[in-house]
């Protein structure tokens, strides 16, 4: 047996031992690893006997109230706990307190488990995987028989399933297999892992007849995994079906139960199978050398366990794969790692004579791909079911692991001791600060500085010589308007005078009923409590003391807060020196689970290292994402979604993500060129089948079109309308749906919907009726007007119907122009005519615009619409050149185009501002403000709210200034240069725009704020190179010239339909109305 085989054999033995430990932990609820190991040792590996030792009445360790549902011990070991529950014929009542029943249940469970393993050689966890896989396949097959569409059913249109350019390929969910998609996609996007799988050749000795069960299971799976990866590389489909690979997994086990599979369990088993498959190949090709398993080298590392057990020191090295971390009680990944690397009393590790036990873990060799399992499930013994931990846990995109390396153990121990000392000191300071911020001995507490201020205000109030009750009584009118209950009759019963009655007692306070003119407080009565008697000398001494005490408290509070901030900063920077940032690991994938412990959905966020962006892989859907979205879905604490598995890769090992290159030409290989010949042929065949689907779909559509043409040719048709005088290249705001956009059936359905709505629901407003019909606002209004004029049309003909319809439409638009809607409902965007009316355009301009809309050649839904369209076109032809000034007509329409363009600049700028993309937002807001100012110079209703645009332009500049200043303060050369680039290229050119109008006080104040921020650096100590850059930059910032310098070209605007523009503008304006005005 070779050394490598011996190591692997030891690793397998450790895995089996760890499986037993995990079973003991789940059954007994005891988490102390040493107690569990001792019980297993005393029972000679007999699980039943070990459980008896641990649960006996004379057990040395009390059981915890809650047992961890999903606990992991040594990394890289198998431990699988079923999420669901299984029915058993041997039922024992565990609801009572009889401990014998519990013992019998445990014994029965262990006996069944051991017997199943002896008979089949298959563990319980493998059977659990079998159950979910078999259920997934069965559910997928059953879905084919269902009549209603399921969420994973394919669209009948193959173009909906066609891959767009080089977009990544998704994986179809074949029934509760989102866990499979999440894991496979994460591994596939590791280019080195992808190459290993694609270039895997099964050993020649096993091609004909597998020698054992492992080969019978692993080799077919590797074949299907290669096919699946090849499809993910070169398929023309938007997503591919992984059923065959899942079928292999299912066939490896035998069970009929069903449940949702767990990501980490599947990843464990998948890597085990891949390790076995590559080990077979490695042993065949070793040629006398020890075999190297690429899966072990890629995913497995080693750590050194150093510890003390009952005063005796020990030290041993262990392998690990996926590293388990507890989430509960920790706020970030480093805290989890610190807790996982230290067990027991850490002080005992460094003492010679100690009976305590504890151990430290130190990484001696990290794998290129480091996977952390986040234990987000625990077993609630009180409820008898697993529960998910939704606590928030932060993790960084770059993780430095230097502090956990064995080579850095001495300096790490020193830093840990220092952090411990700082945290102890921090606790003392926080307790002291709390006494200042929550002063008092009762249930209600207040800041001490406020208490002193209140006392000072009370002492400084004007003294009064009478009781406040006497004052109120004396002010009562003699006419008896005060009721009998005004002054309680306590003097007759108890004898005290009114001055002895506490004025603050709610029981004795009375309601004074007076006329409005008599209810005023007398001028001699102070508005708040005040001292009865106090001399000037007493007041002077008291005020002096209170002023001094308040100043002392303020200084003490400020000093404590600053000290606490400094300590926090010191702890944060403890590991930031260069010697502790030499082992960077970059976040490659985050596997997210949404739901509860026994049900939910998985997806993955995977970093595209070449495009430098995050992608979201959610079964068949693959979309671009952001770090902000990843944070929201993965950190937890926000909703039921949280990260369950983190995959980091060594940032210095570029081979993990490096593309392949042609050895002869040196060109990068992409797509199909990266595939071996056999897989390339496989993908080509599948693509041919998909292309055939597309061709068959096209042929079917062409046949339908031909049949429609044949039917149309057999039906008499109206003569085509004469060429309309509408100008070529109509303005965007006069857009109408083209014939190619609306099929014949859609037109008929629209007409029927409108006619029916008008006929049956006359009481509804036109806008309400049109909500279900997807037409542009212009077309909606015209069709509605024609529908209303149908009676006149039927009685008097098309011309009378036309005049009636245009009258209806004109009246409707005039009403809209006279309304005062909120900003999110701007009717000017819906209709150019509303804009013209509000800005008092000549009547001839408005009439011609309406005629062109009625005469549009697309208005051919039915015979009535076509006839009215022809009347409108005839009216247009009758307009003489001298009746409408076409130059003026074009000027008005050009101005409306400018208004729409300004709206788009404003809308996009505000959207980017809300996304905190301030650099991109600034240019849009600059052009929105400049264009809007020009529009408003011609009329009040020709543009948007100038103050709103000015506010967000100003806020954008202030945000960028803060960002640039922060970069400058960092002191890093690259960061400083980036900050100055922001100032020189974005902010400085904009300052004249804010200074040009001296009446805009807020803009001028903002400029001063920005300048003061940078001038404040002049008196500070800084590096000579920073001083030089600041001296060079400040004159540009302080230039008082209002000469507007040149800007970049206006940003390109996408083409928006009227519907889309109105909808997006309404959405952004509505969101602003829900946001605090920030001083606007």
XYZ file of N, CA and C in Angstrom, residues 139-340:
606
model
N -41.286 12.584 -9.937
C -42.125 13.773 -10.077
C -41.973 14.376 -11.461
N -40.750 14.310 -11.990
C -40.526 14.842 -13.332
C -41.282 14.030 -14.367
N -41.260 12.690 -14.223
C -41.983 11.850 -15.179
C -43.489 12.060 -15.040
N -43.931 12.194 -13.790
C -45.373 12.396 -13.581
C -45.837 13.708 -14.166
N -44.951 14.694 -14.202
C -45.360 16.013 -14.708
C -45.706 15.947 -16.186
N -45.128 14.998 -16.898
C -45.435 14.884 -18.325
C -46.878 14.462 -18.554
N -47.491 13.828 -17.546
C -48.857 13.347 -17.692
C -49.889 14.373 -17.247
N -49.424 15.468 -16.622
C -50.379 16.442 -16.107
C -50.900 17.314 -17.231
N -52.129 17.729 -17.077
C -52.735 18.552 -18.127
C -52.425 20.014 -17.933
N -52.223 20.474 -16.677
C -51.931 21.890 -16.458
C -50.424 22.093 -16.467
N -49.961 23.256 -16.945
C -48.521 23.494 -17.032
C -47.893 23.642 -15.658
N -46.701 23.050 -15.464
C -45.969 23.183 -14.213
C -44.912 24.263 -14.369
N -44.313 24.664 -13.253
C -43.350 25.750 -13.300
C -42.115 25.383 -14.118
N -41.807 24.080 -14.214
C -40.615 23.699 -14.962
C -40.958 23.174 -16.364
N -42.201 23.317 -16.802
C -42.571 22.833 -18.128
C -41.968 23.733 -19.199
N -41.589 23.136 -20.314
C -40.968 23.874 -21.412
C -42.010 24.660 -22.185
N -41.593 25.817 -22.673
C -42.460 26.597 -23.537
C -42.580 25.894 -24.882
N -43.783 25.888 -25.472
C -43.912 25.233 -26.791
C -43.132 25.977 -27.874
N -42.887 27.262 -27.671
C -42.131 28.046 -28.645
C -40.647 27.852 -28.388
N -39.906 27.200 -29.270
C -38.473 26.950 -29.015
C -37.651 28.225 -28.955
N -38.153 29.313 -29.546
C -37.399 30.562 -29.480
C -37.363 31.108 -28.051
N -38.356 30.725 -27.237
C -38.308 31.096 -25.832
C -37.227 30.328 -25.087
N -36.786 29.214 -25.675
C -35.764 28.378 -25.046
C -34.411 28.508 -25.739
N -34.273 29.536 -26.580
C -33.031 29.727 -27.325
C -32.054 30.579 -26.532
N -30.812 30.163 -26.539
C -29.749 30.885 -25.818
C -29.448 32.207 -26.518
N -29.315 33.261 -25.737
C -29.019 34.582 -26.276
C -27.512 34.817 -26.279
N -26.935 34.871 -27.461
C -25.495 35.145 -27.624
C -24.673 34.217 -26.723
N -23.825 34.820 -25.877
C -22.956 34.015 -25.020
C -23.443 33.976 -23.581
N -24.724 34.194 -23.392
C -25.288 34.149 -22.034
C -25.106 32.748 -21.441
N -24.741 32.652 -20.149
C -24.573 31.322 -19.546
C -25.853 30.492 -19.652
N -25.665 29.192 -19.706
C -26.781 28.250 -19.854
C -27.297 27.865 -18.478
N -28.616 27.815 -18.329
C -29.219 27.410 -17.066
C -29.455 25.912 -17.014
N -29.948 25.446 -15.863
C -30.275 24.033 -15.668
C -31.747 23.915 -15.292
N -32.410 23.026 -15.963
C -33.828 22.820 -15.714
C -34.030 22.136 -14.362
N -35.021 22.626 -13.613
C -35.388 22.000 -12.346
C -36.333 20.844 -12.660
N -35.841 19.629 -12.472
C -36.648 18.459 -12.833
C -37.414 17.922 -11.633
N -37.715 18.817 -10.691
C -38.511 18.430 -9.533
C -37.680 18.383 -8.273
N -37.705 19.466 -7.481
C -36.935 19.546 -6.233
C -35.440 19.331 -6.437
N -34.902 19.839 -7.541
C -33.473 19.672 -7.802
C -32.751 21.002 -7.929
N -33.292 22.047 -7.295
C -32.604 23.336 -7.340
C -31.252 23.240 -6.635
N -31.140 22.345 -5.628
C -29.862 22.128 -4.944
C -28.816 21.610 -5.924
N -29.242 20.729 -6.849
C -28.336 20.183 -7.854
C -27.832 21.300 -8.763
N -28.744 22.162 -9.213
C -28.363 23.256 -10.108
C -27.379 24.198 -9.432
N -27.645 24.540 -8.173
C -26.791 25.504 -7.474
C -25.364 24.986 -7.330
N -25.209 23.728 -6.947
C -23.875 23.162 -6.748
C -23.156 22.978 -8.078
N -23.843 22.401 -9.058
C -23.204 22.117 -10.349
C -22.752 23.406 -11.029
N -23.587 24.439 -11.008
C -23.205 25.694 -11.653
C -21.999 26.316 -10.955
N -21.943 26.228 -9.632
C -20.797 26.790 -8.913
C -19.504 26.082 -9.293
N -19.565 24.775 -9.421
C -18.367 24.013 -9.796
C -18.031 24.201 -11.275
N -19.045 24.240 -12.112
C -18.816 24.411 -13.549
C -18.091 25.722 -13.849
N -18.400 26.771 -13.098
C -17.786 28.069 -13.346
C -16.389 28.194 -12.756
N -15.899 27.132 -12.126
C -14.473 27.028 -11.818
C -13.800 26.409 -13.045
N -13.066 27.212 -13.810
C -12.584 26.738 -15.110
C -11.649 25.545 -14.974
N -10.854 25.489 -13.910
C -9.962 24.345 -13.734
C -10.761 23.082 -13.464
N -11.790 23.172 -12.642
C -12.653 22.021 -12.389
C -13.373 21.609 -13.676
N -13.833 22.594 -14.435
C -14.504 22.296 -15.696
C -13.565 21.531 -16.634
N -12.308 21.980 -16.713
C -11.353 21.281 -17.589
C -11.118 19.850 -17.122
N -11.021 19.659 -15.804
C -10.786 18.301 -15.293
C -11.933 17.366 -15.674
N -13.160 17.849 -15.559
C -14.308 17.007 -15.877
C -14.395 16.758 -17.383
N -14.253 17.812 -18.185
C -14.396 17.665 -19.634
C -13.323 16.754 -20.214
N -12.125 16.800 -19.659
C -11.012 16.009 -20.209
C -10.823 14.678 -19.506
N -11.789 14.302 -18.693
C -11.696 13.025 -17.986
C -11.946 11.875 -18.962
N -11.043 10.925 -18.976
C -11.209 9.709 -19.789
C -11.336 8.523 -18.853
N -12.400 7.755 -18.940
C -12.539 6.606 -18.040
C -11.397 5.632 -18.241
N -10.958 4.971 -17.178
C -9.852 3.996 -17.310
C -10.228 2.874 -18.254
N -9.244 2.445 -19.046
C -9.515 1.429 -20.072
C -9.976 0.120 -19.459
N -9.463 -0.214 -18.280
C -9.805 -1.506 -17.673
C -11.251 -1.573 -17.223
N -11.882 -0.377 -17.059
C -13.242 -0.371 -16.528
C -14.281 -0.045 -17.579
N -13.867 0.128 -18.830
C -14.828 0.541 -19.851
C -15.826 -0.560 -20.171
N -15.355 -1.795 -20.186
C -16.251 -2.886 -20.563
C -17.083 -3.378 -19.382
N -16.417 -3.617 -18.266
C -17.139 -4.182 -17.125
C -16.596 -3.573 -15.830
N -17.391 -2.776 -15.139
C -16.931 -2.219 -13.871
C -16.579 -3.323 -12.888
N -15.470 -3.079 -12.133
C -14.981 -4.119 -11.241
C -15.738 -4.189 -9.922
N -16.284 -3.069 -9.460
C -16.972 -3.065 -8.165
C -18.108 -2.056 -8.196
N -18.781 -1.947 -7.059
C -19.959 -1.075 -6.988
C -19.591 0.383 -7.226
N -18.414 0.814 -6.725
C -18.019 2.203 -6.910
C -17.864 2.534 -8.383
N -17.175 1.643 -9.112
C -17.003 1.897 -10.538
C -18.337 1.826 -11.260
N -19.182 0.919 -10.862
C -20.505 0.805 -11.479
C -21.326 2.078 -11.272
N -21.075 2.778 -10.166
C -21.820 3.997 -9.858
C -21.124 5.236 -10.403
N -19.800 5.331 -10.193
C -19.092 6.580 -10.457
C -18.806 6.808 -11.931
N -18.441 5.774 -12.649
C -18.043 5.977 -14.041
C -19.210 6.417 -14.925
N -20.404 5.802 -14.818
C -21.534 6.334 -15.600
C -21.892 7.775 -15.190
N -21.771 8.048 -13.912
C -22.063 9.417 -13.486
C -21.068 10.398 -14.097
N -19.793 10.047 -14.119
C -18.790 10.926 -14.724
C -19.093 11.142 -16.205
N -19.568 10.092 -16.883
C -19.905 10.236 -18.306
C -21.035 11.255 -18.479
N -22.079 11.142 -17.661
C -23.203 12.076 -17.789
C -22.821 13.487 -17.338
N -21.935 13.573 -16.354
C -21.489 14.895 -15.918
C -20.679 15.574 -17.018
N -19.876 14.805 -17.743
C -19.127 15.365 -18.884
C -20.100 15.877 -19.949
N -21.117 15.080 -20.249
C -22.109 15.516 -21.244
C -22.822 16.793 -20.782
N -23.156 16.831 -19.499
C -23.861 17.994 -18.972
C -22.978 19.241 -19.049
N -21.711 19.114 -18.664
C -20.789 20.251 -18.732
C -20.585 20.693 -20.181
N -20.517 19.732 -21.091
C -20.339 20.084 -22.502
C -21.528 20.886 -23.013
N -22.731 20.508 -22.612
C -23.919 21.268 -23.013
C -23.917 22.668 -22.409
N -23.458 22.760 -21.171
C -23.376 24.078 -20.555
C -22.375 24.969 -21.279
N -21.400 24.373 -21.919
C -20.407 25.152 -22.679
C -20.961 25.580 -24.024
N -21.479 24.636 -24.805
C -21.744 24.922 -26.208
C -23.171 24.801 -26.675
N -24.122 24.583 -25.777
C -25.505 24.399 -26.218
C -26.093 25.699 -26.758
N -26.979 25.569 -27.712
C -27.727 26.708 -28.235
C -29.043 26.896 -27.475
N -29.259 26.048 -26.483
C -30.467 26.152 -25.676
C -30.224 27.127 -24.513
N -31.293 27.771 -24.089
C -31.220 28.680 -22.938
C -30.925 27.905 -21.654
N -31.430 26.674 -21.577
C -31.172 25.816 -20.430
C -31.197 24.380 -20.897
N -30.562 23.499 -20.128
C -30.471 22.085 -20.502
C -31.063 21.248 -19.375
N -31.368 20.001 -19.712
C -32.047 19.090 -18.792
C -31.012 18.157 -18.151
N -30.876 18.184 -16.804
C -29.884 17.316 -16.139
C -30.451 15.979 -15.676
N -31.600 15.571 -16.201
C -32.287 14.382 -15.674
C -31.417 13.139 -15.707
N -30.603 12.983 -16.751
C -29.822 11.742 -16.865
C -28.774 11.652 -15.767
N -28.138 12.788 -15.443
C -27.167 12.765 -14.336
C -27.873 12.497 -13.017
N -29.040 13.109 -12.820
C -29.798 12.876 -11.594
C -30.267 11.426 -11.532
N -30.617 10.871 -12.680
C -31.060 9.472 -12.731
C -29.948 8.534 -12.273
N -28.698 8.838 -12.654
C -27.569 8.023 -12.204
C -27.449 8.076 -10.688
N -27.592 9.286 -10.142
C -27.509 9.426 -8.688
C -28.609 8.608 -8.012
N -29.797 8.670 -8.577
C -30.931 7.956 -7.988
C -30.723 6.446 -8.040
N -30.194 5.974 -9.160
C -30.034 4.531 -9.330
C -28.986 3.940 -8.391
N -28.137 4.808 -7.817
C -27.087 4.293 -6.935
C -27.640 3.832 -5.595
N -28.860 4.258 -5.255
C -29.450 3.919 -3.958
C -30.852 3.370 -4.175
N -31.389 2.806 -3.158
C -32.715 2.195 -3.273
C -33.611 2.687 -2.146
N -34.596 3.506 -2.486
C -35.586 3.967 -1.513
C -36.707 4.625 -2.267
N -37.833 4.829 -1.601
C -38.996 5.424 -2.252
C -39.503 6.664 -1.529
N -38.768 7.141 -0.525
C -39.239 8.308 0.223
C -38.930 9.584 -0.541
N -39.507 10.721 -0.084
C -39.349 11.989 -0.798
C -39.074 13.113 0.174
N -38.124 13.969 -0.196
C -37.834 15.148 0.614
C -36.954 16.092 -0.186
N -36.801 17.302 0.324
C -35.923 18.284 -0.310
C -34.486 17.961 0.061
N -33.595 18.001 -0.921
C -32.216 17.638 -0.652
C -31.434 18.828 -0.101
N -30.378 18.528 0.613
C -29.556 19.530 1.253
C -28.292 19.756 0.438
N -27.913 21.027 0.255
C -26.786 21.376 -0.601
C -25.479 20.779 -0.098
N -25.156 20.972 1.163
C -23.859 20.517 1.657
C -23.769 18.993 1.639
N -24.875 18.308 1.909
C -24.864 16.854 1.848
C -24.561 16.386 0.430
N -25.245 17.022 -0.532
C -25.011 16.623 -1.913
C -23.582 16.958 -2.344
N -23.068 18.117 -1.936
C -21.707 18.495 -2.310
C -20.707 17.511 -1.738
N -20.911 17.111 -0.481
C -20.052 16.081 0.124
C -20.016 14.828 -0.741
N -21.192 14.343 -1.056
C -21.265 13.081 -1.786
C -20.723 13.223 -3.200
N -21.030 14.369 -3.843
C -20.538 14.586 -5.199
C -19.012 14.577 -5.230
N -18.377 15.292 -4.295
C -16.914 15.331 -4.278
C -16.335 13.966 -3.928
N -17.021 13.211 -3.082
C -16.562 11.843 -2.783
C -16.572 10.990 -4.045
N -17.632 11.062 -4.805
C -17.727 10.270 -6.031
C -16.659 10.692 -7.034
N -16.480 12.023 -7.179
C -15.466 12.504 -8.111
C -14.068 12.084 -7.657
N -13.850 12.137 -6.350
C -12.552 11.702 -5.814
C -12.309 10.236 -6.146
N -13.330 9.400 -5.957
C -13.183 7.972 -6.266
C -12.937 7.766 -7.755
N -13.686 8.507 -8.597
C -13.531 8.335 -10.047
C -12.131 8.727 -10.492
N -11.612 9.818 -10.010
C -10.271 10.247 -10.402
C -9.194 9.380 -9.771
N -9.498 8.783 -8.603
C -8.524 7.893 -7.982
C -8.329 6.638 -8.829
N -9.421 6.130 -9.397
C -9.316 4.963 -10.282
C -8.394 5.287 -11.448
N -8.599 6.455 -12.049
C -7.789 6.872 -13.190
C -6.340 7.113 -12.779
N -6.160 7.739 -11.576
C -4.804 8.055 -11.122
C -3.997 6.793 -10.868
N -4.627 5.771 -10.296
C -3.918 4.526 -10.025
C -3.526 3.829 -11.319
N -4.337 3.964 -12.350
C -4.015 3.319 -13.620
C -2.837 3.998 -14.313
N -2.695 5.315 -14.119
C -1.668 6.069 -14.844
C -0.442 6.393 -14.006
N -0.311 5.808 -12.815
C 0.759 6.255 -11.924
C 2.147 5.835 -12.402
N 2.282 4.713 -13.084
C 3.579 4.241 -13.610
C 4.646 4.190 -12.518
N 4.318 3.570 -11.431
C 5.294 3.414 -10.354
C 5.324 4.564 -9.384
N 4.827 5.721 -9.758
C 4.803 6.857 -8.853
C 3.501 6.841 -8.045
N 3.535 7.567 -6.925
C 2.316 7.619 -6.119
C 1.253 8.413 -6.885
N 0.016 7.927 -6.895
C -1.026 8.590 -7.681
C -1.420 9.938 -7.076
N -1.657 10.893 -7.944
C -2.137 12.214 -7.529
C -3.587 12.354 -7.951
N -4.419 12.633 -6.981
C -5.836 12.803 -7.258
C -6.141 14.290 -7.383
N -6.532 14.774 -8.570
C -6.761 16.216 -8.741
C -7.880 16.756 -7.869
N -8.884 15.931 -7.537
C -9.951 16.393 -6.667
C -9.428 16.669 -5.252
N -8.525 15.799 -4.777
C -7.937 16.006 -3.451
C -7.089 17.266 -3.448
N -6.294 17.441 -4.495
C -5.418 18.614 -4.570
C -6.210 19.907 -4.716
N -7.405 19.828 -5.286
C -8.191 21.030 -5.546
C -9.047 21.433 -4.347
N -9.605 20.446 -3.642
C -10.614 20.752 -2.625
C -10.213 20.397 -1.194
N -9.099 19.705 -1.004
C -8.745 19.254 0.340
C -7.500 19.964 0.854
N -7.537 20.341 2.127
C -6.397 20.953 2.791
C -6.070 20.202 4.069
N -5.145 20.760 4.846
C -4.753 20.141 6.114
C -4.677 21.194 7.197
N -5.008 20.754 8.411
C -4.820 21.632 9.559
C -4.169 20.836 10.685
N -3.496 21.590 11.541
C -2.817 21.001 12.691
C -3.650 21.279 13.931
N -3.991 20.231 14.649
C -4.731 20.370 15.901
C -3.727 20.299 17.045
N -3.604 21.381 17.798
C -2.688 21.457 18.938
C -3.528 21.673 20.178
N -3.349 20.812 21.198
C -4.217 20.955 22.351
C -3.694 20.289 23.597
N -4.510 20.395 24.632
C -4.223 19.798 25.927
C -5.458 19.033 26.367
N -5.261 17.774 26.768
C -6.360 16.963 27.259
C -5.991 16.489 28.656
N -6.675 17.025 29.646
C -6.436 16.693 31.051
C -4.953 16.861 31.399
N -4.394 17.986 30.963
C -3.010 18.309 31.302
C -1.978 17.731 30.363
N -2.377 16.821 29.452
C -1.441 16.213 28.517
C -1.568 16.875 27.150
N -0.438 17.326 26.607
C -0.452 17.991 25.315
C -0.504 16.969 24.185
N -1.179 17.353 23.108
C -1.206 16.497 21.919
C -1.120 17.376 20.683
N -0.767 16.740 19.567
C -0.614 17.467 18.299
C -0.779 16.465 17.159
N -1.704 16.740 16.250
C -1.892 15.843 15.109
C -2.420 16.625 13.903
N -2.110 16.114 12.719
C -2.502 16.750 11.455
C -3.667 15.994 10.846
N -4.654 16.754 10.335
C -5.842 16.139 9.752
C -6.184 16.818 8.441
N -6.796 16.036 7.539
C -7.273 16.569 6.261
C -8.686 17.114 6.426
N -9.027 18.079 5.595
C -10.398 18.589 5.603
C -10.788 18.966 4.181
N -12.097 18.890 3.923
C -12.647 19.312 2.644
C -13.482 20.563 2.858
N -14.791 20.388 2.982
C -15.647 21.522 3.318
C -15.507 21.814 4.820
N -15.287 23.083 5.141
C -15.027 23.434 6.535
C -16.319 23.951 7.166
N -16.790 23.288 8.231
C -18.074 23.677 8.835
C -17.912 24.838 9.810
N -18.880 25.739 9.799
C -18.877 26.897 10.692
C -20.255 27.087 11.302
N -20.281 27.366 12.589
C -21.527 27.681 13.267
C -21.876 29.152 13.034
N -23.152 29.446 12.845
C -23.620 30.811 12.583
C -24.151 31.467 13.842
N -24.831 30.696 14.673
C -25.531 31.263 15.818
C -24.552 31.938 16.777
N -24.825 33.207 17.090
C -24.007 33.928 18.050
C -22.864 34.713 17.461
N -22.727 34.724 16.140
C -21.626 35.430 15.501
C -22.174 36.428 14.486
N -21.420 37.518 14.280
C -21.887 38.568 13.381
C -21.205 38.541 12.016
N -20.003 37.933 11.929
C -19.338 37.890 10.626
C -18.511 36.619 10.514
N -17.948 36.415 9.321
C -17.251 35.167 9.018
C -16.003 35.005 9.875
N -15.280 36.095 10.155
C -14.072 35.980 10.966
C -14.400 35.519 12.383
N -15.501 36.005 12.942
C -15.889 35.541 14.278
C -16.188 34.046 14.267
N -16.857 33.579 13.202
C -17.131 32.133 13.073
C -15.831 31.342 13.017
N -14.892 31.833 12.211
C -13.621 31.122 12.057
C -12.831 31.121 13.363
N -12.801 32.257 14.056
C -12.092 32.313 15.338
C -12.654 31.280 16.310
N -13.984 31.181 16.353
C -14.608 30.221 17.267
C -14.334 28.788 16.843
N -14.283 28.547 15.521
C -14.045 27.184 15.036
C -12.603 26.749 15.245
